[in-house]
């Protein structure tokens, strides 16, 4: 494979990851939890240091996300997940992404505010023409554990 | 068209949209309203659910933006538009973009703060080597109407 | 060089700058100040309008950054640099980037908050397969000097 095509692959993959995150966040924030859960592999894992243990499997991930989305809606809030500073690496065919994520909440007729700052680490896999999350680990900046 | 060149087109278009939004925001935030308005088509439409009705045509868009920029300057504020989570799709040659936008305000000698969280939907058209906005719809998260 | 390959170069460079900023911010925010300083050229310059004069040379840049990082750690804070709205231009082989940067701070067991909003201007140079900062100028939005 020539240097040119390697460079193209990296650029193309990076763009796909950014766009994947954009769509994924918009699905979750719009309350379309089933479509959001479908962006994980069937055996996907969602681990967050704010939760006592990892959630395993797309069905469980969907149920946990729906409970959270319902709670947000009940409180009359709009939620926006911003992922940024995305660093994508590939190693032996494994696509890893490390990024920051901010969650903003806006009450209807109220003031938008930053809710929480986090760091995310994903293992992504190609599926058809797109990407799926096989593993996601979210570390909240306000919790003492985990890397700085 | 081969799969490779299609992929390249998507990656290239996505990069151009990101860079277009970067330049566009920087123009508006620097108070260069005429140059900012020139990023819309002559018959461009700017619709915001915070305003009673859409603004039609580049000249009117420029006048409305100048009034807002003058007000910001008069109050001694610096304004920064951040667009993110950009999802670009093309359909029948129409380029659509759906994104989040945050506005931050900083008073001189004061504390930077999040002003408002919004969602944007653009119809973009190619023009020369670049892009122009033909239609922009901004929905504020704090207003009850519109999609979640 | 054909139009196609020029377009590829632009797209590829833009992706590299975004990923470079992601890695660079993550290094600094993780307290890995030596690796962060290595993203500047040996004769790199870091100028910030919040400081009385520019810092010259990688060694001095590292020392200044370490003092700031130590202070953040001592206060029990986590710091996150978000760079966005990145506009990259090339002229006579010089790569220039103009962008916004936000700094968020989160106390352990406390509330994440926006600390400061800034604008950055970099001169970047290619080095090996990557990029280095030769010159960085940061303007705080809360200071009166500099461009709007």
Coordinates of C-alpha atoms in Angstrom, one line a residue:
Chain A
X1 CA 0.0 0.0 0.0
X2 CA 1.5 3.3 -1.0
X3 CA 2.0 6.2 1.4
X4 CA -0.7 8.2 -0.4
X5 CA -3.4 5.5 0.2
X6 CA -2.3 5.1 3.8
X7 CA -2.7 8.8 4.4
X8 CA -6.1 8.7 2.7
X9 CA -7.2 5.8 4.9
X10 CA -6.3 7.8 8.0
X11 CA -8.0 10.9 6.9
X12 CA -11.1 9.1 5.8
X13 CA -11.3 7.1 9.0
X14 CA -11.0 10.2 11.1
X15 CA -13.8 11.9 9.2
X16 CA -16.0 8.9 9.7
X17 CA -15.4 8.8 13.4
X18 CA -16.2 12.5 13.7
X19 CA -19.4 12.1 11.7
X20 CA -20.3 8.9 13.6
X21 CA -20.0 10.7 16.9
X22 CA -22.2 13.6 15.6
X23 CA -25.0 11.2 14.5
X24 CA -24.7 9.2 17.7
X25 CA -25.0 12.2 20.0
X26 CA -27.9 13.6 18.0
X27 CA -29.8 10.3 18.2
X28 CA -29.3 10.0 22.0
X29 CA -30.1 13.7 22.7
X30 CA -33.3 13.5 20.5
X31 CA -34.5 10.6 22.7
X32 CA -34.1 8.1 19.8
X33 CA -32.6 5.6 22.2
X34 CA -33.2 2.5 20.1
X35 CA -31.4 3.9 17.1
X36 CA -28.6 5.1 19.5
X37 CA -28.2 1.7 21.0
X38 CA -27.9 0.2 17.5
X39 CA -24.6 2.1 17.2
X40 CA -23.1 -0.4 19.6
X41 CA -22.3 -4.0 18.7
X42 CA -24.7 -6.6 19.9
X43 CA -22.1 -7.6 22.6
X44 CA -21.1 -4.0 23.2
X45 CA -19.9 -2.8 26.6
X46 CA -20.6 0.6 28.2
X47 CA -18.6 1.3 31.3
X48 CA -18.8 4.6 33.2
X49 CA -17.0 5.3 36.4
X50 CA -20.2 7.0 37.6
X51 CA -22.0 3.6 37.6
X52 CA -21.2 0.7 39.8
X53 CA -20.5 -1.8 37.0
X54 CA -20.3 -2.0 33.2
X55 CA -23.5 -2.5 31.1
X56 CA -23.1 -5.5 28.8
X57 CA -25.0 -6.0 25.6
X58 CA -27.0 -3.7 23.3
X59 CA -30.3 -4.5 25.0
X60 CA -29.1 -3.6 28.4
X61 CA -27.3 -0.5 27.1
X62 CA -30.6 0.6 25.5
X63 CA -32.5 0.0 28.7
X64 CA -30.1 2.1 30.8
X65 CA -30.0 4.9 28.2
X66 CA -33.8 5.0 28.1
X67 CA -34.1 5.3 31.8
X68 CA -31.7 8.3 31.7
X69 CA -33.4 9.9 28.7
X70 CA -36.8 9.5 30.4
X71 CA -35.5 11.2 33.5
X72 CA -34.1 14.1 31.5
X73 CA -37.4 14.5 29.6
X74 CA -39.5 14.3 32.9
X75 CA -37.4 17.1 34.3
X76 CA -38.1 19.3 31.2
X77 CA -34.5 19.4 30.1
X78 CA -32.8 19.2 26.8
X79 CA -29.5 17.4 26.8
X80 CA -26.6 17.9 24.3
X81 CA -23.6 15.6 24.2
X82 CA -20.5 17.3 22.7
X83 CA -17.6 15.1 21.9
X84 CA -14.3 16.8 20.9
X85 CA -10.6 16.6 20.9
X86 CA -11.0 13.2 19.2
X87 CA -7.7 11.2 18.9
X88 CA -8.1 8.1 16.7
X89 CA -5.4 5.4 16.5
X90 CA -5.4 2.1 14.8
X91 CA -3.3 -0.9 15.9
X92 CA -3.5 -4.4 14.5
X93 CA -6.9 -3.4 12.9
X94 CA -8.3 -2.2 16.2
X95 CA -9.7 1.3 16.1
X96 CA -9.3 3.2 19.3
X97 CA -10.6 6.7 20.0
X98 CA -9.9 8.9 23.0
X99 CA -11.8 12.1 23.4
X100 CA -13.4 14.6 25.7
X101 CA -17.1 14.8 26.2
X102 CA -19.2 17.6 27.7
X103 CA -22.9 17.4 28.5
X104 CA -24.9 20.6 28.4
X105 CA -28.5 20.8 29.9
X106 CA -31.1 23.5 29.1
X107 CA -34.4 23.8 30.9
X108 CA -37.3 24.9 28.7
X109 CA -37.4 28.7 29.2
X110 CA -34.2 28.5 31.3
X111 CA -30.5 29.0 31.1
X112 CA -28.2 26.5 29.3
X113 CA -25.5 25.2 31.5
X114 CA -22.5 22.8 31.5
X115 CA -23.5 19.7 33.4
X116 CA -20.4 17.5 33.4
X117 CA -17.0 17.2 31.8
X118 CA -15.7 13.7 30.9
X119 CA -13.1 11.7 29.0
X120 CA -14.1 8.8 26.8
X121 CA -12.3 5.8 25.4
X122 CA -13.9 3.7 22.7
X123 CA -13.0 0.6 20.8
X124 CA -14.7 0.9 17.4
X125 CA -15.3 -1.7 14.7
X126 CA -16.2 -1.3 11.0
X127 CA -19.6 -2.7 10.1
X128 CA -20.9 -2.4 6.6
X129 CA -19.9 1.1 5.5
X130 CA -20.0 2.4 9.0
X131 CA -18.8 2.1 12.5
X132 CA -20.1 0.5 15.7
X133 CA -18.9 0.9 19.3
X134 CA -17.7 -2.4 20.8
X135 CA -16.5 -0.8 24.1
X136 CA -16.9 2.6 25.6
X137 CA -15.4 3.8 28.9
X138 CA -16.4 7.2 30.3
X139 CA -14.5 8.8 33.1
X140 CA -16.1 11.8 34.8
X141 CA -13.6 14.6 35.6
X142 CA -15.2 15.2 39.0
X143 CA -14.5 11.6 40.2
X144 CA -11.2 11.0 41.7
X145 CA -10.4 7.6 40.1
X146 CA -8.9 6.9 36.7
X147 CA -6.2 8.7 34.7
X148 CA -5.8 12.5 34.9
Chain B
X1 CA -17.6 6.2 -9.9
X2 CA -15.6 3.9 -7.8
X3 CA -16.0 3.3 -4.1
X4 CA -12.7 5.0 -3.4
X5 CA -13.6 8.2 -5.1
X6 CA -17.0 8.3 -3.4
X7 CA -15.3 7.9 -0.1
X8 CA -12.9 10.7 -1.0
X9 CA -15.8 13.0 -1.9
X10 CA -17.5 12.4 1.4
X11 CA -14.3 13.0 3.4
X12 CA -13.4 16.1 1.4
X13 CA -16.9 17.6 1.7
X14 CA -17.0 17.0 5.4
X15 CA -13.7 18.8 5.9
X16 CA -14.9 21.7 3.7
X17 CA -18.0 22.0 5.8
X18 CA -16.0 22.1 9.1
X19 CA -13.6 24.7 7.8
X20 CA -16.5 26.7 6.3
X21 CA -18.2 26.9 9.7
X22 CA -14.9 27.8 11.3
X23 CA -14.4 30.8 9.0
X24 CA -18.0 31.8 9.1
X25 CA -18.1 31.9 12.9
X26 CA -14.9 33.8 13.1
X27 CA -16.1 36.4 10.6
X28 CA -19.4 37.0 12.5
X29 CA -17.7 37.0 15.9
X30 CA -15.1 39.5 14.7
X31 CA -17.9 41.8 13.7
X32 CA -17.1 41.4 10.0
X33 CA -20.8 41.2 9.2
X34 CA -20.6 42.0 5.5
X35 CA -18.1 39.2 4.9
X36 CA -20.2 36.9 7.0
X37 CA -23.4 37.7 5.1
X38 CA -21.5 36.9 1.9
X39 CA -21.4 33.2 3.1
X40 CA -25.1 33.1 2.3
X41 CA -26.5 32.9 -1.2
X42 CA -28.1 36.1 -2.5
X43 CA -31.5 34.5 -1.9
X44 CA -30.5 32.9 1.4
X45 CA -32.9 32.3 4.3
X46 CA -32.1 32.6 7.9
X47 CA -34.8 31.2 10.2
X48 CA -34.5 31.2 14.0
X49 CA -37.3 30.1 16.4
X50 CA -36.2 33.0 18.6
X51 CA -37.4 35.4 15.9
X52 CA -40.9 35.9 14.8
X53 CA -40.3 35.2 11.1
X54 CA -37.5 34.1 8.7
X55 CA -35.1 36.7 7.3
X56 CA -34.9 36.5 3.5
X57 CA -32.1 37.6 1.3
X58 CA -28.4 38.4 2.0
X59 CA -29.0 42.1 2.4
X60 CA -31.6 41.5 5.1
X61 CA -29.5 38.8 6.8
X62 CA -26.6 41.3 6.9
X63 CA -28.8 44.0 8.5
X64 CA -30.2 41.7 11.1
X65 CA -26.7 40.4 12.0
X66 CA -25.3 43.9 12.2
X67 CA -27.9 45.0 14.6
X68 CA -27.1 42.0 16.8
X69 CA -23.3 42.5 16.5
X70 CA -23.6 46.2 17.3
X71 CA -25.6 45.4 20.4
X72 CA -23.0 42.9 21.6
X73 CA -20.2 45.4 21.0
X74 CA -22.1 48.2 22.8
X75 CA -22.5 45.9 25.8
X76 CA -18.7 45.3 25.9
X77 CA -19.0 41.6 25.1
X78 CA -17.1 39.2 23.0
X79 CA -19.1 36.6 21.3
X80 CA -18.0 33.1 20.2
X81 CA -20.1 30.8 18.1
X82 CA -19.1 27.1 18.4
X83 CA -20.6 24.7 15.9
X84 CA -20.1 21.1 16.6
X85 CA -21.4 17.5 16.3
X86 CA -21.7 18.3 12.6
X87 CA -23.6 15.7 10.6
X88 CA -23.4 16.2 6.8
X89 CA -25.6 14.3 4.3
X90 CA -26.0 14.6 0.6
X91 CA -29.2 13.6 -1.2
X92 CA -29.8 14.3 -4.9
X93 CA -27.0 16.8 -4.9
X94 CA -28.4 18.7 -1.9
X95 CA -26.0 19.1 1.0
X96 CA -27.6 19.2 4.4
X97 CA -25.9 19.7 7.7
X98 CA -27.4 19.2 11.1
X99 CA -25.3 20.4 14.1
X100 CA -25.2 21.9 17.6
X101 CA -24.2 25.4 18.2
X102 CA -23.2 27.1 21.4
X103 CA -22.8 30.8 22.0
X104 CA -20.3 32.0 24.6
X105 CA -20.1 35.6 25.8
X106 CA -17.2 37.2 27.6
X107 CA -17.3 40.7 29.1
X108 CA -14.1 42.6 29.0
X109 CA -12.4 42.0 32.4
X110 CA -15.2 39.5 33.2
X111 CA -16.1 35.9 33.3
X112 CA -16.7 33.9 30.1
X113 CA -20.1 32.1 30.2
X114 CA -22.3 29.9 28.1
X115 CA -25.1 32.1 26.7
X116 CA -27.3 29.6 24.7
X117 CA -27.4 26.1 23.3
X118 CA -29.0 25.6 19.9
X119 CA -29.4 23.1 17.1
X120 CA -28.8 24.2 13.5
X121 CA -30.0 22.8 10.1
X122 CA -28.4 24.1 7.0
X123 CA -28.9 23.6 3.3
X124 CA -25.5 24.3 1.7
X125 CA -24.6 24.8 -2.0
X126 CA -21.3 24.6 -3.7
X127 CA -20.1 27.9 -5.2
X128 CA -16.8 28.2 -6.9
X129 CA -14.4 26.2 -4.8
X130 CA -16.3 26.8 -1.7
X131 CA -19.7 26.6 0.0
X132 CA -22.6 29.0 0.7
X133 CA -25.6 28.7 3.0
X134 CA -28.9 28.7 1.1
X135 CA -31.0 28.0 4.2
X136 CA -30.3 28.0 7.9
X137 CA -32.7 27.1 10.7
X138 CA -31.7 27.6 14.3
X139 CA -33.7 26.1 17.1
X140 CA -32.9 27.3 20.7
X141 CA -32.9 24.5 23.2
X142 CA -34.6 26.7 25.7
X143 CA -37.7 27.2 23.5
X144 CA -40.4 24.5 23.7
X145 CA -41.1 24.3 19.9
X146 CA -39.3 22.2 17.4
X147 CA -37.8 18.7 17.5
X148 CA -36.0 17.5 20.6
Chain C
X1 CA -0.5 18.8 -9.5
X2 CA -4.1 18.1 -10.4
X3 CA -7.1 19.7 -8.7
X4 CA -8.0 16.4 -7.1
X5 CA -4.6 15.9 -5.4
X6 CA -4.6 19.5 -4.2
X7 CA -8.0 18.9 -2.6
X8 CA -6.7 15.7 -1.0
X9 CA -3.8 17.6 0.4
X10 CA -6.1 20.2 2.0
X11 CA -8.4 17.6 3.5
X12 CA -5.5 15.5 4.8
X13 CA -3.8 18.5 6.3
X14 CA -7.0 19.7 8.0
X15 CA -7.5 16.2 9.5
X16 CA -3.9 16.1 10.7
X17 CA -4.2 19.5 12.4
X18 CA -7.4 18.5 14.2
X19 CA -5.9 15.2 15.4
X20 CA -2.7 17.1 16.4
X21 CA -4.7 19.5 18.6
X22 CA -6.5 16.6 20.1
X23 CA -3.3 14.8 21.1
X24 CA -1.7 18.0 22.2
X25 CA -4.5 19.0 24.5
X26 CA -4.8 15.6 26.0
X27 CA -1.1 15.5 26.8
X28 CA -1.2 18.9 28.5
X29 CA -4.3 18.1 30.4
X30 CA -3.0 14.8 31.6
X31 CA 0.1 16.6 33.1
X32 CA 2.5 15.1 30.6
X33 CA 4.2 18.4 30.1
X34 CA 7.4 17.1 28.6
X35 CA 5.6 15.3 25.8
X36 CA 3.4 18.4 25.3
X37 CA 6.4 20.7 25.0
X38 CA 7.8 18.3 22.4
X39 CA 4.9 19.3 20.1
X40 CA 6.7 22.7 19.8
X41 CA 9.8 23.2 17.7
X42 CA 13.1 23.6 19.6
X43 CA 12.9 27.3 18.9
X44 CA 9.2 27.6 19.4
X45 CA 7.5 30.7 20.7
X46 CA 4.4 30.7 23.0
X47 CA 2.9 34.2 23.4
X48 CA -0.2 34.9 25.4
X49 CA -1.7 38.3 26.1
X50 CA -2.3 37.1 29.7
X51 CA 1.5 37.0 30.2
X52 CA 3.9 40.0 30.2
X53 CA 6.1 38.6 27.4
X54 CA 6.5 35.6 25.0
X55 CA 8.1 32.4 26.2
X56 CA 10.9 31.4 23.8
X57 CA 12.2 27.9 23.2
X58 CA 10.9 24.5 24.0
X59 CA 12.7 24.2 27.4
X60 CA 11.2 27.5 28.7
X61 CA 7.8 26.6 27.3
X62 CA 8.0 23.3 29.2
X63 CA 9.0 25.0 32.5
X64 CA 6.1 27.6 32.2
X65 CA 3.6 24.8 31.4
X66 CA 4.8 22.7 34.3
X67 CA 4.4 25.5 36.8
X68 CA 0.8 26.0 35.5
X69 CA 0.0 22.3 35.6
X70 CA 1.5 21.9 39.1
X71 CA -0.7 24.7 40.3
X72 CA -3.8 23.1 38.7
X73 CA -3.0 19.8 40.3
X74 CA -2.3 21.4 43.7
X75 CA -5.8 23.0 43.6
X76 CA -7.3 19.6 43.0
X77 CA -8.6 20.6 39.6
X78 CA -8.9 18.8 36.3
X79 CA -8.3 21.0 33.2
X80 CA -9.6 20.4 29.7
X81 CA -8.5 22.4 26.7
X82 CA -11.0 22.4 23.9
X83 CA -9.8 23.8 20.6
X84 CA -12.5 24.3 17.9
X85 CA -13.6 26.3 14.9
X86 CA -10.2 25.6 13.4
X87 CA -9.4 27.5 10.2
X88 CA -6.3 26.2 8.5
X89 CA -4.6 28.1 5.7
X90 CA -1.4 27.5 3.8
X91 CA 0.6 30.2 2.1
X92 CA 4.1 29.8 0.6
X93 CA 4.4 26.6 2.5
X94 CA 3.6 28.2 5.8
X95 CA 0.7 26.5 7.7
X96 CA -1.3 28.9 9.7
X97 CA -4.2 28.0 12.0
X98 CA -6.7 30.3 13.7
X99 CA -9.1 28.8 16.2
X100 CA -11.1 29.2 19.4
X101 CA -10.0 27.6 22.6
X102 CA -12.0 27.1 25.8
X103 CA -10.6 25.9 29.1
X104 CA -12.9 23.9 31.4
X105 CA -12.0 23.2 35.1
X106 CA -13.6 20.5 37.3
X107 CA -12.8 20.2 41.0
X108 CA -12.8 16.7 42.3
X109 CA -16.3 16.1 43.6
X110 CA -17.3 19.5 42.3
X111 CA -19.0 21.2 39.4
X112 CA -17.4 21.5 36.0
X113 CA -17.2 25.1 34.8
X114 CA -16.0 27.2 31.9
X115 CA -12.8 29.0 33.0
X116 CA -11.8 31.1 30.0
X117 CA -12.6 31.7 26.3
X118 CA -9.6 32.5 24.0
X119 CA -8.6 32.8 20.4
X120 CA -5.4 31.1 19.1
X121 CA -3.2 31.7 16.2
X122 CA -0.5 29.1 15.3
X123 CA 2.3 28.7 12.8
X124 CA 2.7 25.0 12.3
X125 CA 5.5 23.1 10.5
X126 CA 5.7 19.6 9.2
X127 CA 8.1 17.4 11.0
X128 CA 8.5 13.7 10.0
X129 CA 5.0 12.5 9.4
X130 CA 3.5 15.0 11.9
X131 CA 3.3 18.6 12.9
X132 CA 5.0 20.9 15.4
X133 CA 4.0 24.4 16.6
X134 CA 6.6 27.0 15.7
X135 CA 4.6 29.9 17.1
X136 CA 1.4 30.2 19.2
X137 CA -0.4 33.3 20.1
X138 CA -3.3 33.1 22.6
X139 CA -5.6 36.0 23.1
X140 CA -8.0 35.9 26.0
X141 CA -11.5 37.2 25.3
X142 CA -11.7 39.0 28.6
X143 CA -8.6 41.1 27.8
X144 CA -9.2 44.3 25.9
X145 CA -6.2 44.1 23.6
X146 CA -5.9 42.3 20.3
X147 CA -8.4 41.7 17.5
X148 CA -12.1 41.2 18.3

